[in-house]
Short mmCIF file of C-alpha atoms in Angstrom, two decimals:
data_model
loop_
_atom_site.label_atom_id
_atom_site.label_comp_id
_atom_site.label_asym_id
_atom_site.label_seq_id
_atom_site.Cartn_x
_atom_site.Cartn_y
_atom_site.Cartn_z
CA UNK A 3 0.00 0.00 0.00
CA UNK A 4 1.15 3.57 -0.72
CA UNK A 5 2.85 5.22 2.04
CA UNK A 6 2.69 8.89 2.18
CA UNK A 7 3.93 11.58 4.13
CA UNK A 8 1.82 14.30 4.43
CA UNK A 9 2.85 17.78 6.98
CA UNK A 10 0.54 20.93 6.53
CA UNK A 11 -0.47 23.17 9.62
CA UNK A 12 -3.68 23.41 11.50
CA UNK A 13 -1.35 26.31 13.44
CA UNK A 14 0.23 24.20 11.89
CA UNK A 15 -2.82 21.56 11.63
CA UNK A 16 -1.27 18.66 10.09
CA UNK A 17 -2.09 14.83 9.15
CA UNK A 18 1.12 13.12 10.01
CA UNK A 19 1.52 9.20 8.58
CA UNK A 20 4.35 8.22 10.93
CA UNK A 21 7.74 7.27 8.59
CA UNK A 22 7.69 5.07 5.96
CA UNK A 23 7.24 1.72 7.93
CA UNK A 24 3.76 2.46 8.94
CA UNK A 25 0.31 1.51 6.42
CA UNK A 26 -2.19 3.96 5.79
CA UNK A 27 -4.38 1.27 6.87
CA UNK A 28 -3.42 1.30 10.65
CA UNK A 29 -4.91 3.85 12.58
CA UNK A 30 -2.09 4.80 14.86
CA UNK A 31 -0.63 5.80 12.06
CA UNK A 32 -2.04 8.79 11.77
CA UNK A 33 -2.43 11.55 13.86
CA UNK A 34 -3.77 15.18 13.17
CA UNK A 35 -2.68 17.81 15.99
CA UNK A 36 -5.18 20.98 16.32
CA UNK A 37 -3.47 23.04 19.04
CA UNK A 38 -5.26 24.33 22.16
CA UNK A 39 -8.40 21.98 20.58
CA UNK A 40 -10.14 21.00 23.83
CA UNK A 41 -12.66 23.53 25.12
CA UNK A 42 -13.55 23.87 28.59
CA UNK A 43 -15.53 26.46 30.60
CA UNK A 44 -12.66 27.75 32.38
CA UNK A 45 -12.58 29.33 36.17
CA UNK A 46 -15.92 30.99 36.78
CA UNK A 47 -14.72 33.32 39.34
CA UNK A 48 -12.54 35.02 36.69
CA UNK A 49 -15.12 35.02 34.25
CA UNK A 50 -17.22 38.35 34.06
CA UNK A 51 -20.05 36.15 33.56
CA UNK A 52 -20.05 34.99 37.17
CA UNK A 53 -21.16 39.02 37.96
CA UNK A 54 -24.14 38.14 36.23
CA UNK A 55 -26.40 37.06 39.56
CA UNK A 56 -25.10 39.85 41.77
CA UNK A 57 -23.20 42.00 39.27
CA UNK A 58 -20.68 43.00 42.16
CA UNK A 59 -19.84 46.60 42.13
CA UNK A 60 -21.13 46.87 38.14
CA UNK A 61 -23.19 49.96 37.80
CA UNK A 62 -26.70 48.72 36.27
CA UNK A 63 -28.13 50.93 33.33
CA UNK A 64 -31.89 49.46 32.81
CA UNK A 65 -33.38 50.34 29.33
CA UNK A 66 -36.81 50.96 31.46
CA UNK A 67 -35.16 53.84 33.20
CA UNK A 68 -34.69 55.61 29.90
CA UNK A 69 -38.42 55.28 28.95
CA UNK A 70 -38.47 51.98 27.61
CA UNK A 71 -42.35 51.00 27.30
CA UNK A 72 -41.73 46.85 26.66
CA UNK A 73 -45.00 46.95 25.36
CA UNK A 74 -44.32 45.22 21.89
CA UNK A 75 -46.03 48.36 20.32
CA UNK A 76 -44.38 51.43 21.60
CA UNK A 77 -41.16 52.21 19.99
CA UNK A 78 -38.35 52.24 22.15
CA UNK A 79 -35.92 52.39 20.14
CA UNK A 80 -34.60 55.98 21.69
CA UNK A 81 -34.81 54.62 25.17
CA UNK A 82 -32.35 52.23 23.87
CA UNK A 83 -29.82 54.46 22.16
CA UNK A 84 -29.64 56.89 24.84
CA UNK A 85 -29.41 53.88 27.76
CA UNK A 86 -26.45 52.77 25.50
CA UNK A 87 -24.95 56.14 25.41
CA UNK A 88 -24.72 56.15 29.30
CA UNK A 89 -23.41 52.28 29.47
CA UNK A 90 -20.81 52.71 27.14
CA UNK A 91 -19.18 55.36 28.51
CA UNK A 92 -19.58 53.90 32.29
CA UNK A 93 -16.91 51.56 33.11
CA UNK A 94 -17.94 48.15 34.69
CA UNK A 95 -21.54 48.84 33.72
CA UNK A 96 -24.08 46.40 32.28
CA UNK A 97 -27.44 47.47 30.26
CA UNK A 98 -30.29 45.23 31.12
CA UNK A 99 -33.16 44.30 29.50
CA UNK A 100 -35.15 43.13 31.67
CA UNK A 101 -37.13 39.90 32.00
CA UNK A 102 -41.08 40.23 30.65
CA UNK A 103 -40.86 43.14 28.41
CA UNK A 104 -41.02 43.26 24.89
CA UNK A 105 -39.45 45.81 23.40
CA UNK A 106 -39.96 46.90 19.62
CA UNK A 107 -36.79 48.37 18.32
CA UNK A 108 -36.02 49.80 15.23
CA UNK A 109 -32.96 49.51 13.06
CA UNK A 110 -29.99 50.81 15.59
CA UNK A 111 -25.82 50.70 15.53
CA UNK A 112 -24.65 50.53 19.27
CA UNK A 113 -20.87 51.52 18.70
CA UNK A 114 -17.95 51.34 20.48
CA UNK A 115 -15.59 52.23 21.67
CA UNK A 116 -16.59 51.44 25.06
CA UNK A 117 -15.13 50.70 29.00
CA UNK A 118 -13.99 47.53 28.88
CA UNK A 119 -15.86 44.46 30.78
CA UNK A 120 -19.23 45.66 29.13
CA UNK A 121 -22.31 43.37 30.04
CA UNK A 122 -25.55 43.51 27.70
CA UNK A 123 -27.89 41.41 29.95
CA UNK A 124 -30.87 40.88 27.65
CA UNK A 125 -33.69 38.75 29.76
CA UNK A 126 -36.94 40.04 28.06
CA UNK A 127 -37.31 40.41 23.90
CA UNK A 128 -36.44 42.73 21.67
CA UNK A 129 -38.64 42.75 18.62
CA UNK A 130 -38.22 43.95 15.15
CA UNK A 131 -40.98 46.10 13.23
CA UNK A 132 -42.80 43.58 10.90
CA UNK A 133 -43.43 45.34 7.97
CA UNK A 134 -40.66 45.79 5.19
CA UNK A 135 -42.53 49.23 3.86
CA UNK A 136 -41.60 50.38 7.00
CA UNK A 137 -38.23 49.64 7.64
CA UNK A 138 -34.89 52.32 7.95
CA UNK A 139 -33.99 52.99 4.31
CA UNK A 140 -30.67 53.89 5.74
CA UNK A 141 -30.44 50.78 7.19
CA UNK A 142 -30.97 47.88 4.48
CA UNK A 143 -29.03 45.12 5.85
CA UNK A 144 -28.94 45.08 9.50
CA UNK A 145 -31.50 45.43 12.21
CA UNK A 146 -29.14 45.61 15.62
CA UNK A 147 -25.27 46.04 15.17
CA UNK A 148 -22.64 45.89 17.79
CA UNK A 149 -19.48 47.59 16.47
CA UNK A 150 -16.00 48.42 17.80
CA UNK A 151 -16.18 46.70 20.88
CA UNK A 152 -13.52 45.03 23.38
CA UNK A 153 -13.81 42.88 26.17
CA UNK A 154 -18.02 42.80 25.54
CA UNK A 155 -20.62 40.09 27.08
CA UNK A 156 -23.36 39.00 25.92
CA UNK A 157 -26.05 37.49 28.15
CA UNK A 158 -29.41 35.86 29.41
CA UNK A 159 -32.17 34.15 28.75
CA UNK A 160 -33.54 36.32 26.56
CA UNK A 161 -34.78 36.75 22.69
CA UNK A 162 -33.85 38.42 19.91
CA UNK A 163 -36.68 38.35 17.57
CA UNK A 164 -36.40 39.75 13.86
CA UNK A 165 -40.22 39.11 13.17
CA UNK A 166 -39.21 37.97 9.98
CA UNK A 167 -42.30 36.77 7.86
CA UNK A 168 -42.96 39.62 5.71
CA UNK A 169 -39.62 39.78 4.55
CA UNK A 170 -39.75 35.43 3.58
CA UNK A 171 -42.94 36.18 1.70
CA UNK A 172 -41.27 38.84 -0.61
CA UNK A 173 -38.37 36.85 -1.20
CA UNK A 174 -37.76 35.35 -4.81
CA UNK A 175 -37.26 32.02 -2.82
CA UNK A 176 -40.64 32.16 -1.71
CA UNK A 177 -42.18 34.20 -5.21
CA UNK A 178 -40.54 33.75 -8.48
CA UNK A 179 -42.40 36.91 -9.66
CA UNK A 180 -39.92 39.32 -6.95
CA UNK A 181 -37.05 40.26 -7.35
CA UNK A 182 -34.08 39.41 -5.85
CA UNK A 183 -33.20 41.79 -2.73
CA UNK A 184 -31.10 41.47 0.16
CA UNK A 185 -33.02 41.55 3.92
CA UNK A 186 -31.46 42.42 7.08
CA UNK A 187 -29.41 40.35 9.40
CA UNK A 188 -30.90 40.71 12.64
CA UNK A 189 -28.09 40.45 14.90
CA UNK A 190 -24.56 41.19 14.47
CA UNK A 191 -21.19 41.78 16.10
CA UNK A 192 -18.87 43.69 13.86
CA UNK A 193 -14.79 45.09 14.32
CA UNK A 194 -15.54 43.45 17.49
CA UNK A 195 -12.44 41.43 20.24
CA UNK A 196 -13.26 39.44 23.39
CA UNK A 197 -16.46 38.82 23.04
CA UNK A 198 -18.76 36.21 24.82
CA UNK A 199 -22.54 35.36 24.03
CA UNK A 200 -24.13 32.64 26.49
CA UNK A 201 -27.72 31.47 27.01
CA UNK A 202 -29.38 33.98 24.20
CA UNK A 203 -32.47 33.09 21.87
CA UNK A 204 -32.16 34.03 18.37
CA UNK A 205 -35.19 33.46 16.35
CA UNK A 206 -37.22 34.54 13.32
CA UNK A 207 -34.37 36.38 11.69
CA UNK A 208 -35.33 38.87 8.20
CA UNK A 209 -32.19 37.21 6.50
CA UNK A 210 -29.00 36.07 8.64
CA UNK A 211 -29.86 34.97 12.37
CA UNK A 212 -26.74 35.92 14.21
CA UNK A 213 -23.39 37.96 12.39
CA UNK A 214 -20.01 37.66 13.50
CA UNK A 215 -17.98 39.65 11.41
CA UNK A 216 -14.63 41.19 11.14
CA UNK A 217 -14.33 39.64 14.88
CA UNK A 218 -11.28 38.41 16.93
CA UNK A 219 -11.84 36.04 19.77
CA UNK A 220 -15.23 34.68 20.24
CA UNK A 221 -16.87 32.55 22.15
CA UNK A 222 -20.71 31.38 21.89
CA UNK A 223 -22.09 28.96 23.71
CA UNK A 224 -25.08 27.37 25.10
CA UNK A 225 -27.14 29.54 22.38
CA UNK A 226 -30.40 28.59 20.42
CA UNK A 227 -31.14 30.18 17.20
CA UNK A 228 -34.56 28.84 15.34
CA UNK A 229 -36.36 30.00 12.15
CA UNK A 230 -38.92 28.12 10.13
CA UNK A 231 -37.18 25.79 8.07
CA UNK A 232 -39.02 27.63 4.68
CA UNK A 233 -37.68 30.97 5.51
CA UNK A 234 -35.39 32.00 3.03
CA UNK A 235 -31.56 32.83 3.63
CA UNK A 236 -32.13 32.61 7.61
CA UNK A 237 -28.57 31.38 8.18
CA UNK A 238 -28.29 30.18 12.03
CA UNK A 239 -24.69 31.96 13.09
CA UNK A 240 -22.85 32.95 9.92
CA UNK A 241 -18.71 33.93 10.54
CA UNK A 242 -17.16 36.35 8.01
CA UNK A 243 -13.77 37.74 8.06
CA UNK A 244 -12.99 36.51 12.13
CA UNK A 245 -10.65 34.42 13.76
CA UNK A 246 -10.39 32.61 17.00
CA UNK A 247 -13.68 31.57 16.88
CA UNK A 248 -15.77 29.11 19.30
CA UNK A 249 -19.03 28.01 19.15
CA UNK A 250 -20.24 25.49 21.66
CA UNK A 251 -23.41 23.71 22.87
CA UNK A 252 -25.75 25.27 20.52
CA UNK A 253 -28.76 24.08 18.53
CA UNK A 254 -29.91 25.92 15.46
CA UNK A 255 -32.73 25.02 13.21
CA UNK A 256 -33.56 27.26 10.60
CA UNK A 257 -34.28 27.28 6.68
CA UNK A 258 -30.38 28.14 5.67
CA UNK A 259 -26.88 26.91 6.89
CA UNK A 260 -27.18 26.28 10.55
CA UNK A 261 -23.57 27.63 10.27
CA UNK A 262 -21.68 29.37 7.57
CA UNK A 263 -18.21 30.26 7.25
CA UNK A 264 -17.27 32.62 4.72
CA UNK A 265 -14.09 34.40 3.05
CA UNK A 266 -11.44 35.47 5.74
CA UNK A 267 -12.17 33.67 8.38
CA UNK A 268 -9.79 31.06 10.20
CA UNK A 269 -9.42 28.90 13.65
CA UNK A 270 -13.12 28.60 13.82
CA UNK A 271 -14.16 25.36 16.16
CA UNK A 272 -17.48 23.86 16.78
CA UNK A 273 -18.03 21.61 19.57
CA UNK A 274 -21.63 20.02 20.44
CA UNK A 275 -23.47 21.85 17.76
CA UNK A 276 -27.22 20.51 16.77
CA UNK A 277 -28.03 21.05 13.40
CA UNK A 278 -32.05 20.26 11.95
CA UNK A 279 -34.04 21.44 10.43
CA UNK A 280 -31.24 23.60 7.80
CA UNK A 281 -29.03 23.23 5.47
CA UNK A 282 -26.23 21.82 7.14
CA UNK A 283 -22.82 23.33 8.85
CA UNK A 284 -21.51 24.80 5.34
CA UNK A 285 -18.03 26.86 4.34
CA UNK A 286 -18.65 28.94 1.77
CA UNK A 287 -20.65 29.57 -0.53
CA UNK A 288 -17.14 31.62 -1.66
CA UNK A 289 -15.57 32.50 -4.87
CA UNK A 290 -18.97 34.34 -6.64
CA UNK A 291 -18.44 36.60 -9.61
CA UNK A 292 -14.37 36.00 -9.40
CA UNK A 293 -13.77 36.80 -6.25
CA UNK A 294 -11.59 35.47 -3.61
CA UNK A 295 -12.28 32.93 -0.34
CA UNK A 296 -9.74 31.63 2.22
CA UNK A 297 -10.60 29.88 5.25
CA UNK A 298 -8.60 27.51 7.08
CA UNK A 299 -8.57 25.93 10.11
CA UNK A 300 -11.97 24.58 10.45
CA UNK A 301 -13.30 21.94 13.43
CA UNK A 302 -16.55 20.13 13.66
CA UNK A 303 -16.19 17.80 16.83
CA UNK A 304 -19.19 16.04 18.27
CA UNK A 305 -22.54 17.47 16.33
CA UNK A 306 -25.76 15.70 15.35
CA UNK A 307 -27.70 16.67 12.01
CA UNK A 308 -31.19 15.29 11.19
CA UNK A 309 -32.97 16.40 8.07
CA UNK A 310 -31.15 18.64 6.95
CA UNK A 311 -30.52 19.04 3.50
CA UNK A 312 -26.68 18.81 3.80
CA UNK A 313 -24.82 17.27 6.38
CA UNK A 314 -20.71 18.33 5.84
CA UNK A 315 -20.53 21.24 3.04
CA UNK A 316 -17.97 22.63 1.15
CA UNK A 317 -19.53 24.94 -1.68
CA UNK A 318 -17.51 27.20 -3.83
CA UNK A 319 -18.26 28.86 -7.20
CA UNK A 320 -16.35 28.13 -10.25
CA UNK A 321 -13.94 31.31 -11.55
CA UNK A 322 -13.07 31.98 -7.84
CA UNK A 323 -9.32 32.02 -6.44
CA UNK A 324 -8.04 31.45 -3.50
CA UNK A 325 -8.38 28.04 -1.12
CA UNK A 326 -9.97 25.80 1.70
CA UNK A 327 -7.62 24.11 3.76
CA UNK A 328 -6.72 22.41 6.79
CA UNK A 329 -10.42 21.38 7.60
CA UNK A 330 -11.30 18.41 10.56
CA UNK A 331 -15.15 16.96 11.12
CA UNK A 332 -15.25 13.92 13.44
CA UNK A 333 -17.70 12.78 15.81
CA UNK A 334 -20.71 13.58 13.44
CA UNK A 335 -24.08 11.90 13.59
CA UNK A 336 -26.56 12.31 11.02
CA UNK A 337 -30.09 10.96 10.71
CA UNK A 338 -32.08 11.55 7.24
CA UNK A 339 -29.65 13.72 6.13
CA UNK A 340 -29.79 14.49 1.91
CA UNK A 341 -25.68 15.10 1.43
CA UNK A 342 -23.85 14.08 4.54
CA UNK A 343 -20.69 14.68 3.32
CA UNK A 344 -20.26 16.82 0.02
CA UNK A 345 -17.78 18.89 -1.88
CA UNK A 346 -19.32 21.22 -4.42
CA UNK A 347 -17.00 23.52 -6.79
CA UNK A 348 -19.77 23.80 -9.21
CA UNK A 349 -22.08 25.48 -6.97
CA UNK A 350 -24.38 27.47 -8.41
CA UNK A 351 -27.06 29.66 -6.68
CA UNK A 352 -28.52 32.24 -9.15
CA UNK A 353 -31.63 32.99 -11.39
CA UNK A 354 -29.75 32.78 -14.20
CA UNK A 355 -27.93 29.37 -15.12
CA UNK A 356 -23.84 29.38 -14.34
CA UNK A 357 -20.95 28.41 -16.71
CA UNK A 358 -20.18 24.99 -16.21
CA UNK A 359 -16.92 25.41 -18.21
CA UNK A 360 -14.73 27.72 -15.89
CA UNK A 361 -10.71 27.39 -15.56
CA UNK A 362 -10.54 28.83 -12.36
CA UNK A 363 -11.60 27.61 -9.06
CA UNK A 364 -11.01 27.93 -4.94
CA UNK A 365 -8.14 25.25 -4.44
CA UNK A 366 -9.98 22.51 -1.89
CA UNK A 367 -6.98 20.22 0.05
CA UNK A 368 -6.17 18.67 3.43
CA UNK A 369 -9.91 17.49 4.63
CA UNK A 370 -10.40 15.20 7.06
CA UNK A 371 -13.66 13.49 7.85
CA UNK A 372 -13.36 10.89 11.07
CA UNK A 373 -15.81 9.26 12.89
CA UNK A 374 -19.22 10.00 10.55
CA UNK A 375 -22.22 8.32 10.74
CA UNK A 376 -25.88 7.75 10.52
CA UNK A 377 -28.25 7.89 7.41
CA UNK A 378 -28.51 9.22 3.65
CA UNK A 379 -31.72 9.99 2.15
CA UNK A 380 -29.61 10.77 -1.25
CA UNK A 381 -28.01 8.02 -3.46
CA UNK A 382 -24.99 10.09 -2.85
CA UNK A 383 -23.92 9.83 0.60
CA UNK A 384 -20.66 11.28 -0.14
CA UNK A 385 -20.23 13.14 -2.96
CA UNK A 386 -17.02 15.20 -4.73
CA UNK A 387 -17.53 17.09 -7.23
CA UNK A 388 -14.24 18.95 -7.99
CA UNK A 389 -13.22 21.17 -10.79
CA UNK A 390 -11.25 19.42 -13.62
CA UNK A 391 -8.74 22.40 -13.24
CA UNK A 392 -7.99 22.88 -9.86
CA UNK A 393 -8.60 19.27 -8.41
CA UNK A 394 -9.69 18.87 -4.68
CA UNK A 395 -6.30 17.40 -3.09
CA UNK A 396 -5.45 15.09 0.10
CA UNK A 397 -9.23 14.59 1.10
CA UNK A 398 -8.90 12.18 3.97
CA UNK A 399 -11.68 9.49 5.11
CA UNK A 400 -11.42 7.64 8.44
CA UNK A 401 -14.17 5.39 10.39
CA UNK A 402 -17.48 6.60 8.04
CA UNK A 403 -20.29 4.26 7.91
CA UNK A 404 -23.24 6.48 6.12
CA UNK A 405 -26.12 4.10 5.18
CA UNK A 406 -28.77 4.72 3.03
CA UNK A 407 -32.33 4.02 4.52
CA UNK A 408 -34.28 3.21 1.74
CA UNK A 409 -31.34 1.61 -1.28
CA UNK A 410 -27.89 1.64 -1.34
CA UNK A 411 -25.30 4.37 -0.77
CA UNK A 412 -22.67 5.41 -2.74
CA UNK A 413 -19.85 7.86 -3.16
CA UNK A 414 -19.34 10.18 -5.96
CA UNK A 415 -15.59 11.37 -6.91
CA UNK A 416 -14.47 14.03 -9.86
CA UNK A 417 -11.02 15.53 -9.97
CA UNK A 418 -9.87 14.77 -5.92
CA UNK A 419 -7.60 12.74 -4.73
CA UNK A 420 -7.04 11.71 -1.03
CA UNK A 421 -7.03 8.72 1.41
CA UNK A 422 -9.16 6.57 3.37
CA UNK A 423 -8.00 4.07 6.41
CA UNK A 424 -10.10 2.09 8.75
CA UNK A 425 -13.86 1.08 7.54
CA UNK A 426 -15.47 3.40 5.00
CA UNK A 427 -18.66 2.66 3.70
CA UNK A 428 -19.91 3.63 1.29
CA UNK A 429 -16.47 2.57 -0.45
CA UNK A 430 -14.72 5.16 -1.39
CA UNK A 431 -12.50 3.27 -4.04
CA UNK A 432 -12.94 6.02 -6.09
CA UNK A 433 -11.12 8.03 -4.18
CA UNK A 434 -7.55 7.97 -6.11
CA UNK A 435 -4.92 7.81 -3.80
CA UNK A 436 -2.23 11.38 -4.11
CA UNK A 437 0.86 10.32 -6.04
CA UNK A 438 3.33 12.73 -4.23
CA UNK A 439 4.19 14.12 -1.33
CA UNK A 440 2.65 17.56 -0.07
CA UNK A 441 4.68 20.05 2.16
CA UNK A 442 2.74 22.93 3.37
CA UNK A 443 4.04 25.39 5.46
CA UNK A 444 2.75 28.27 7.74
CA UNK A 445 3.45 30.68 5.87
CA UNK A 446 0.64 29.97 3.39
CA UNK A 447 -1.82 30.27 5.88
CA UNK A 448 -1.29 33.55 6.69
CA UNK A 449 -2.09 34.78 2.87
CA UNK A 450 -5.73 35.14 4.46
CA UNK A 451 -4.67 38.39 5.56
CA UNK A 452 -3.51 39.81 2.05
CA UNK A 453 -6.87 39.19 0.74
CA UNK A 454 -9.71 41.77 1.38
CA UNK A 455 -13.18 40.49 3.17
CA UNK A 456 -16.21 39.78 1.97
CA UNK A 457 -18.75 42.79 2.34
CA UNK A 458 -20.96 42.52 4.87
CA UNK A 459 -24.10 41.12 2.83
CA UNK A 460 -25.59 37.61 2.07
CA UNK A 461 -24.34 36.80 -1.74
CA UNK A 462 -27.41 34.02 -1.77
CA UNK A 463 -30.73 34.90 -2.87
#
C-alpha cells in the first residue's frame, strides 16, 4: 500500500503518517494535531459572567429607566440608544433588559468604543418592526449592530426576535415573480475582540440569524437560534472575516446553513453543535463573480444533524481564487440527512444558469472526515464534485459508515484525490490515492490576511 507523508499546519494543523514503515491502513498511524483543541468552561470566578447574579460593584443601566415602554407596540428604540450612550461610557456597567418586556426596536448601531468588561444582559425580547414598507432605508441590511467593541458580554435568557415573515414572503425564494433583494441580518457583532454570548435566543431572523464579522476572539455557547425551516436565507450563526472563533453547545434550526463560514475567516471550532431542520454546517458559498475565499482551520467535533438538506458542506463557485484548507469533522451523527458529506465547486445559486466550463476555481486540500455516521436519504452519501482544473487534493476518510435508509449508498468522486483508512462505507475506491508528497508550510496560511473580506451582505438569494 502507498505510504505517504503528508505535513501541513492546523497552526500548523497537520495529518502526520508516521515514517515510511507504517500503512495507511493502521490507525495509529495517523495523527492530526489541532493546538489548544479541547474547550472547557474555564474558572468561573474570573469570568465576568459569574457578575451576572449579583453584578458585584457593576453599575446597572436598565433600558426601562430611559423610557423603555416593553409593550411590543411602543417604539423604544430611543430609550435604547440613549441607555447605551450612558453604558458605554460607564466603566464596569451592564445594560439590562429586563425579563417580561417586549421591546420593539427599530434599526440601531450601538458603537464602540466602550469601558472595557461591558455586560448587555438581555432577559426580556427585543422585537423587530414587521413590515418591510416600513423599515430604515438607511439601514438595508442590519437590524441591531454591535461595532467596535472590546472585552463585551453577551447574556441571558432572553430573545432576539427579527419578526421575519414579511420579509420570507417577498423573497424570490418564496415568489418567483420578486425580485431578488437582500433583507437584514438581525443580529450582528462587527470590528468586534473578546467577546462572549451565552444562554441567548435568536429566532425569526429577516435574513442572517446571528453575524459575527470582522471579529477576533469569540466565544458562543449554550445559544439557540430557530427560524422556520421555509424561511429564506435565515442562516443560524454565519462567521465572516474573524478568527479565533468558538461556538459550543448550541442548537440551530432554521431554513439556511445552521452555520456558515465565509471568506477570511480562520481557527473557527465547533463543539456540540445541533443542526435540523437547515441546510447543514456549510463553508462557503465563496468564490462568486471571481472573487476570492480563504478559510482555514476549520473543526466540527461532536454534532448531530437530522434532516437537513446537507450534512458536511464545502460549496464554492467556479472562476473563484483562492483556497480551503486544513479542515477536521469527526464525531458527526446524522439521521435523514440528503448530502452528509459533500464537496461542491460547481455550486451554483442564481436565477440565471452558471458556466459549467470555468478554468478557475477555490483550491480545496487537506480534509479530514473521522468518525461519521448515521443515514442518507440521497443516493450520494458522499459526494465530490471537484473542478477538472484545480482538483480537490489530500481529502482524507477515516471510520465513516453512512447508510442509506431506503437503497444503497454510494460515493461520488471528480477531480480529488485523497485517502481513506479504517472502515469506510460507502467505499470510497474512487477516491484515487495522491501520487506525491505535499509540504505545506505556515506561511501559506497567513495569505488570508492579504486578501480583502467579503462585504458585509448575504451573496445568496
Amino acid at each position: 500500500m502507498e505510504k505517504i507523508i503528508i505535513i501541513t499546519s492546523i497552526f500548523c494543523i497537520l495529518i502526520v503518517v508516521h515514517g515510511t514503515e507504517h500503512s495507511l491502513a493502521d490507525g495509529n498511524a495517523i495523527r492530526w494535531n489541532l493546538e489548544n483543541f479541547d474547550i472547557d468552561e474555564g474558572d468561573e470566578a474570573d469570568d465576568p459572567l459569574f457578575w451576572k447574579s449579583e453584578h458585584g460593584n457593576k453599575v446597572l443601566v436598565n433600558v426601562d429607566g430611559f423610557g423603555a415602554v416593553g409593550d411590543g407596540i411602543s417604539d423604544d428604540t430611543q430609550a435604547f440608544v440613549n441607555a447605551w450612550k450612558q453604558v458605554c461610557s460607564t466603566p464596569r456597567s451592564v445594560l439590562l433588559v429586563p425579563k417580561g418586556g417586549r421591546y420593539l426596536v427599530n434599526a440601531t448601531r450601538f458603537k464602540g468604543p466602550c469601558a472595557d468588561k461591558l455586560i448587555i444582559q438581555i432577559d426580556g425580547t427585543i422585537v423587530a418592526p414587521d413590515d418591510p414598507k416600513n423599515w430604515d432605508p438607511k439601514s438595508p441590511r442590519n437590524w441591531i449592530n454591535f461595532t467596535n467593541l472590546k472585552a463585551v458580554f453577551f447574556q441571558g435568557s432572553g430573545t432576539i426576535d427579527g419578526s421575519g415573515s414579511k420579509w420570507w414572503a417577498e423573497s424570490c425564494k418564496k415568489n418567483k415573480t420578486n425580485p431578488c433583494k437582500g433583507a437584514p441580518s438581525a443580529f450582528t457583532i462587527d470590528s468586534s475582540s473578546a467577546v462572549r454570548v451565552k444562554g441567548l435566543t435568536f429566532q425569526n431572523s429577516q435574513q442572517m440569524n446571528f453575524v459575527i464579522s470582522r471579529c477576533e476572539a469569540v466565544r458562543v455557547y449554550n445559544v439557540l437560534v430557530r427560524s422556520p425551516e421555509d424561511s429564506p436565507n435565515t442562516d443560524g450563526i454565519h462567521i465572516t472575516g474573524s478568527t479565533n472563533v468558538i461556538i459550543q453547545n448550541t442548537k440551530i434550526g432554521t431554513g439556511d446553513d445552521c452555520i456558515s463560514i465565509v471568506n477570511g475567516s480562520s481557527n473557527v471550532k465547533m463543539k456540540m453543535i445541533s443542526c435540523g431542520p437547515g441546510h447543514g454546517i456549510s463553508i462557503g458559498s465563496l468564490g462568486k463573480d471571481n472573487s476570492t475565499g480563504i478559510v482555514t482551520q476549520v473543526v466540527v467535533d461532536n454534532a448531530f444533524l437530522r434532516g437537513t438538506t446537507n450534512g458536511l458542506r464545502i460549496k464554492t463557485w467556479q472562476s473563484g481564487s483562492g483556497y480551503v484548507r486544513s479542515i477536521r469533522y469527526q464525531n458527526v451523527r446524522m439521521e435523514d440527512v440528503a448530502n452528509p458529506i459533500i464537496i461542491d465547486q460547481f455550486y451554483c445559486d442564481s436565477p440565471k444558469s452558471c458556466d459549467q466550463n470555468q478554468t478557475s476555481a477555490i483550491e480545496i486540500s487537506q480534509i479530514m472526515y473521522r468518525n461519521i455516521s448515521g443515514t442518507s436519504k440521497s443516493a450520494k452519501a458522499m459526494n465530490f464534485a471537484c473542478s477538472d482544473g484545480v482538483p480537490c487534493s489530500h481529502i482524507v476518510l477515516n471510520n465513516i459508515n453512512l447508510e442509506r435508509r431506503d437503497g444503497t449508498a454510494e460515493t461520488y468522486c471528480h477531480a480529488v484525490t485523497g485517502f481513506r483508512y479504517g472502515y469506510v462505507l460507502p467505499s470510497a475506491e474512487c477516491l484515487s490515492s495522491s501520487d506525491k508528497d505535499s509540504i505545506i508550510t505556515c506561511d501559506q496560511e497567513t495569505e488570508f490576511g492579504k486578501h480583502s473580506i467579503e462585504p458585509l451582505t448575504h451573496t445568496e438569494l
